[in-house]
Short mmCIF file of C-alpha atoms in Angstrom, two decimals:
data_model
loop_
_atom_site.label_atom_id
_atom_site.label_comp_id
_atom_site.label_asym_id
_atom_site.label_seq_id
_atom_site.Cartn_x
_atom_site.Cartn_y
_atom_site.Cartn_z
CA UNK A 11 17.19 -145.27 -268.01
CA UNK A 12 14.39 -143.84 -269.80
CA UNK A 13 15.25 -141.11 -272.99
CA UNK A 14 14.14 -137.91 -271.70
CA UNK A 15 11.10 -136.79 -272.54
CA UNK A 16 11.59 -133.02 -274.70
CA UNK A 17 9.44 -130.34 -276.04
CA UNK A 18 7.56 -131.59 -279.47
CA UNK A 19 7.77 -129.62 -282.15
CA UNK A 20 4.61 -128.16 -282.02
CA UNK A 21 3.01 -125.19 -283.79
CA UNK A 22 -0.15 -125.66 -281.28
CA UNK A 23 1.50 -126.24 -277.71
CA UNK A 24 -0.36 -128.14 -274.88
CA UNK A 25 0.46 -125.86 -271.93
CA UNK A 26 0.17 -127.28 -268.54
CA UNK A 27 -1.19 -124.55 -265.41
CA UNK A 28 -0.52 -125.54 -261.99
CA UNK A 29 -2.42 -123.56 -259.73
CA UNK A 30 -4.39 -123.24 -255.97
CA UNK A 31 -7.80 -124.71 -256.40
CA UNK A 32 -8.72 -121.44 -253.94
CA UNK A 33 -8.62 -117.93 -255.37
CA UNK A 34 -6.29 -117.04 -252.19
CA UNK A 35 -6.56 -113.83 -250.31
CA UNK A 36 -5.16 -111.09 -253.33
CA UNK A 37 -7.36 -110.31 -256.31
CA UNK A 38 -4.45 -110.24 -258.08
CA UNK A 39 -3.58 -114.03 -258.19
CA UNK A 40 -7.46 -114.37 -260.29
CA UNK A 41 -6.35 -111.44 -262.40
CA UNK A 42 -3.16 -113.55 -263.29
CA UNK A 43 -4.83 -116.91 -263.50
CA UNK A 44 -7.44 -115.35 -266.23
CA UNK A 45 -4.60 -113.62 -267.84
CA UNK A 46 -2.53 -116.45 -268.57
CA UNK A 47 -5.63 -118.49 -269.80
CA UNK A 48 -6.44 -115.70 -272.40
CA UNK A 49 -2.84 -115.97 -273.44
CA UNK A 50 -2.20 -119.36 -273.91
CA UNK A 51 -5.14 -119.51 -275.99
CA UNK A 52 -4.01 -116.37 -277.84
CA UNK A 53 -0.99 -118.06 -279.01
CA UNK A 54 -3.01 -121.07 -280.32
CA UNK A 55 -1.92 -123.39 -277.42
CA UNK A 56 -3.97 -125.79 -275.51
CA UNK A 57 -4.81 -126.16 -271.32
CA UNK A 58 -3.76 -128.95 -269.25
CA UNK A 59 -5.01 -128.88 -265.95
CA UNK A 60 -6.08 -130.49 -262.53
CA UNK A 61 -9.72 -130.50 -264.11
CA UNK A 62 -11.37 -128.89 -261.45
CA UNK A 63 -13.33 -125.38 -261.72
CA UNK A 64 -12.88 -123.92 -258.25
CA UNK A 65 -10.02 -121.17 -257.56
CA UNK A 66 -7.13 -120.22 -260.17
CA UNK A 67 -7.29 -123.63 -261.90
CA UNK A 68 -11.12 -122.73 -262.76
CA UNK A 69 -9.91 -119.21 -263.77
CA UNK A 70 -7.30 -120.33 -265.91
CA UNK A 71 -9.13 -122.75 -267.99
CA UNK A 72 -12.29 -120.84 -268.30
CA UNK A 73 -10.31 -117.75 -269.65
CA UNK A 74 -8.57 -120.44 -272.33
CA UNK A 75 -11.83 -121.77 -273.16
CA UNK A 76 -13.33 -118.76 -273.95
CA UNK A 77 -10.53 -117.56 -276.11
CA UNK A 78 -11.10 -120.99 -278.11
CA UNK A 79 -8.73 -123.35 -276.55
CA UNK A 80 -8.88 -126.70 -276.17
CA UNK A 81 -9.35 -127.57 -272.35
CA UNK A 82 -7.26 -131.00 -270.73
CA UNK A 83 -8.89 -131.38 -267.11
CA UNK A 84 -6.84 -134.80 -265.41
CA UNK A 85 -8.45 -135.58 -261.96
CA UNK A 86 -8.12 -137.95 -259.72
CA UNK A 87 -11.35 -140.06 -259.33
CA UNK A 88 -11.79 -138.72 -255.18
CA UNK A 89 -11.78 -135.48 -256.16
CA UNK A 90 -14.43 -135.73 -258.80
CA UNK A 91 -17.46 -135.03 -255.98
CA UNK A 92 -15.33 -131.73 -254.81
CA UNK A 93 -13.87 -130.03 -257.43
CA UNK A 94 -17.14 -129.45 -260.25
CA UNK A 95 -15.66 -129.24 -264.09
CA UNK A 96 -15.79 -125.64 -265.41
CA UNK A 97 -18.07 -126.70 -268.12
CA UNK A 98 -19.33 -130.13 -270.28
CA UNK A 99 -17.09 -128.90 -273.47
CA UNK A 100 -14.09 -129.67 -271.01
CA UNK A 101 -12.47 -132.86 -271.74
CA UNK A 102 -11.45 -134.82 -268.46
CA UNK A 103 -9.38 -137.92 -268.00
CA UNK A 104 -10.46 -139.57 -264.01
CA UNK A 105 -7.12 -141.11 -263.08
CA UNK A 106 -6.99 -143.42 -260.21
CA UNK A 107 -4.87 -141.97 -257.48
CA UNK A 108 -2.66 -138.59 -257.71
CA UNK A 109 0.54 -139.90 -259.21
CA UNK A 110 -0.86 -141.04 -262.71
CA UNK A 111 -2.66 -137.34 -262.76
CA UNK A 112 1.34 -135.81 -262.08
CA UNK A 113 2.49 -138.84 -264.64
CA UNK A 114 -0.37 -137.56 -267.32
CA UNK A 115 0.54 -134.17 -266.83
CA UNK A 116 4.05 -134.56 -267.61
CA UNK A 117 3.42 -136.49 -270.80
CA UNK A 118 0.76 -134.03 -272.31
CA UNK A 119 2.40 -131.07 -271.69
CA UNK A 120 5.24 -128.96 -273.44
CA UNK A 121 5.44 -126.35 -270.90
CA UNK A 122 4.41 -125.54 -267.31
CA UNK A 123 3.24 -122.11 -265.71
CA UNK A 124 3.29 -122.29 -262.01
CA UNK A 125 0.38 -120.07 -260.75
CA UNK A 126 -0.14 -119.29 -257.10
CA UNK A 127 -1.60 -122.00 -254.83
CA UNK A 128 -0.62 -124.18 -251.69
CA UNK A 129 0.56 -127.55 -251.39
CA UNK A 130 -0.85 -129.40 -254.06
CA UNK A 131 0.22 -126.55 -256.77
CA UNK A 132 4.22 -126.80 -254.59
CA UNK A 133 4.05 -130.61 -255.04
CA UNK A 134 3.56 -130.23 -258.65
CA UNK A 135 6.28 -127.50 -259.18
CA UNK A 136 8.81 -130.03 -257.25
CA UNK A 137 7.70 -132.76 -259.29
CA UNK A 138 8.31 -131.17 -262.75
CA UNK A 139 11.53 -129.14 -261.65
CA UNK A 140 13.07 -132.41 -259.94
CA UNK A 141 12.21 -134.22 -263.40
CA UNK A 142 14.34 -131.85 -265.54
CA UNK A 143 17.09 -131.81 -262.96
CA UNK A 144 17.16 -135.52 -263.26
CA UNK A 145 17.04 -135.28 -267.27
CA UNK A 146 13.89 -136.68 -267.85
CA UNK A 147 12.07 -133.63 -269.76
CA UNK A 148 13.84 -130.62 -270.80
CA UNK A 149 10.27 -128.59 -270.92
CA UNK A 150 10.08 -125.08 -269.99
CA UNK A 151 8.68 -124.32 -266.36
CA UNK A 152 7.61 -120.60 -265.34
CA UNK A 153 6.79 -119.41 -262.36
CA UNK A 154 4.04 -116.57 -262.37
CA UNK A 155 5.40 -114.49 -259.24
CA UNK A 156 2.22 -111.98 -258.59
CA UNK A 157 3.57 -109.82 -256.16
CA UNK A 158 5.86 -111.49 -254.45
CA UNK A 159 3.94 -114.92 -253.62
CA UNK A 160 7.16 -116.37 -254.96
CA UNK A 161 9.48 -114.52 -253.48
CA UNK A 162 9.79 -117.15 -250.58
CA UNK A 163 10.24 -120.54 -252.79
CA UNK A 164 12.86 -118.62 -254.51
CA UNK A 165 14.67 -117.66 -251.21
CA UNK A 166 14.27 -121.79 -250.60
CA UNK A 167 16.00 -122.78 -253.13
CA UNK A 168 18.94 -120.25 -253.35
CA UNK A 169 19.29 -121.48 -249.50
CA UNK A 170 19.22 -125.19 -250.36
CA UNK A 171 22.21 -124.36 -252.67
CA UNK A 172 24.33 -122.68 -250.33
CA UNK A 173 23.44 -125.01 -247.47
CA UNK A 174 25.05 -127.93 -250.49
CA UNK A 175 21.99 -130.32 -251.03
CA UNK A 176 21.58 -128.62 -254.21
CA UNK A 177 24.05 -127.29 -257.29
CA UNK A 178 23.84 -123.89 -258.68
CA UNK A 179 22.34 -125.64 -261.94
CA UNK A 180 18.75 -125.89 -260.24
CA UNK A 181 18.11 -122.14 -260.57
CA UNK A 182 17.59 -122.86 -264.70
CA UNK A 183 15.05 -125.21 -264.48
CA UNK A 184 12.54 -122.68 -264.05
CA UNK A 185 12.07 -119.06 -264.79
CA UNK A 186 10.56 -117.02 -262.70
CA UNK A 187 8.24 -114.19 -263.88
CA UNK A 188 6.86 -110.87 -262.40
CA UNK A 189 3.23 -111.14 -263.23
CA UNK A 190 1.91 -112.86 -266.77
CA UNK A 191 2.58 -110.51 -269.14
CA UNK A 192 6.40 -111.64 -268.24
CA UNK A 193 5.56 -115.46 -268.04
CA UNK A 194 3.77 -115.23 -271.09
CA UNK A 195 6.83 -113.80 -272.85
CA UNK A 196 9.14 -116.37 -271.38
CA UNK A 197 6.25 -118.82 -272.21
CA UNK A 198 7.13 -117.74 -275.72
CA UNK A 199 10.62 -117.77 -275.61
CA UNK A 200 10.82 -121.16 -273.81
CA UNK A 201 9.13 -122.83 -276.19
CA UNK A 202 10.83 -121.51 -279.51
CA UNK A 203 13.95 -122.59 -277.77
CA UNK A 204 13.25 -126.02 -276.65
CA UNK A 205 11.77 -126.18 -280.02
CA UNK A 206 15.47 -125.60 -281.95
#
């Protein structure tokens, strides 16, 4: 078996944002999306991302760019024709097919903020949560919870537990925060810890 992969040591962190490539129906998940940019770049980390400029993944990295991160789009090459970058500054990686862009993501990143979004963004929550169950990163993962969107993946997996396909243990593999000004703290705290 592989060594698991851990949070670097790293005075700049690469911070990856999973998010809906829609802006969804409540102003508030854009408000979030932009906020969490801003602060990620305000605490001298960098953006990993889908690589796409449309909904909250466009928000997110355009707020981090314009606070003077560094911007990591990975896209699959299908997706290049529908999902614009957000600008020519951003640096993109084409992957072949969706896996090596989950696979790249994992490996560039220290953290993960979980922003509002639909299948894609759930796919990519499972896949990083199911990875630190399994021991193969021990990275923080936060879950940006703008009111309530949340609420229901939460209920999920508390049920999955007491149904017994899961153990209690799954419930600290990710933290989840009311709004960013809380995921941005745990952000912070998540990474000084893995980082000790």
């Amino acid at each position: 078996m592989d060594k698991p992969i851990h949070t670097r040591k790293n005075p700049n962190p690469a911070i990856c944002v999973f998010a809906g490539s829609s802006h969804g129906d409540n102003p508030g998940f854009a408000e979030a999306a932009r906020a969490i940019g801003t602060g990620i770049a305000a605490m001298g980390g960098s953006l990993v991302f889908g690589g796409g400029g449309l909904g909250l993944m466009g928000e997110a990295a355009r707020a981090a760019m314009a606070g003077g991160a560094e911007v990591q789009g990975i896209m699959p090459a299908f997706l290049q024709a529908i999902e614009p970058e957000i600008s020519p500054q951003e640096k993109l990686i084409v992957t072949p097919h969706m896996q090596e862009r989950k696979t790249l993501m994992l490996q560039m990143s220290d953290a993960f903020v979980v922003l509002p979004g639909g299948l894609g963004t759930l796919d990519e929550f499972f896949e990083v949560a199911t990875e630190a169950q399994l021991g193969v990163h021990s990275k923080p993962i936060i879950v940006v919870n703008v009111d309530g969107y949340f609420d229901a993946l939460d209920t999920l997996l508390r049920h999955m537990i007491r149904a017994g396909f899961a153990k209690p243990m799954i419930l600290e593999l990710y933290h989840l925060a009311e709004g960013a000004d809380s995921a941005l703290m745990m952000l912070q705290e998540g990474l000084a810890g893995a980082a000790r």
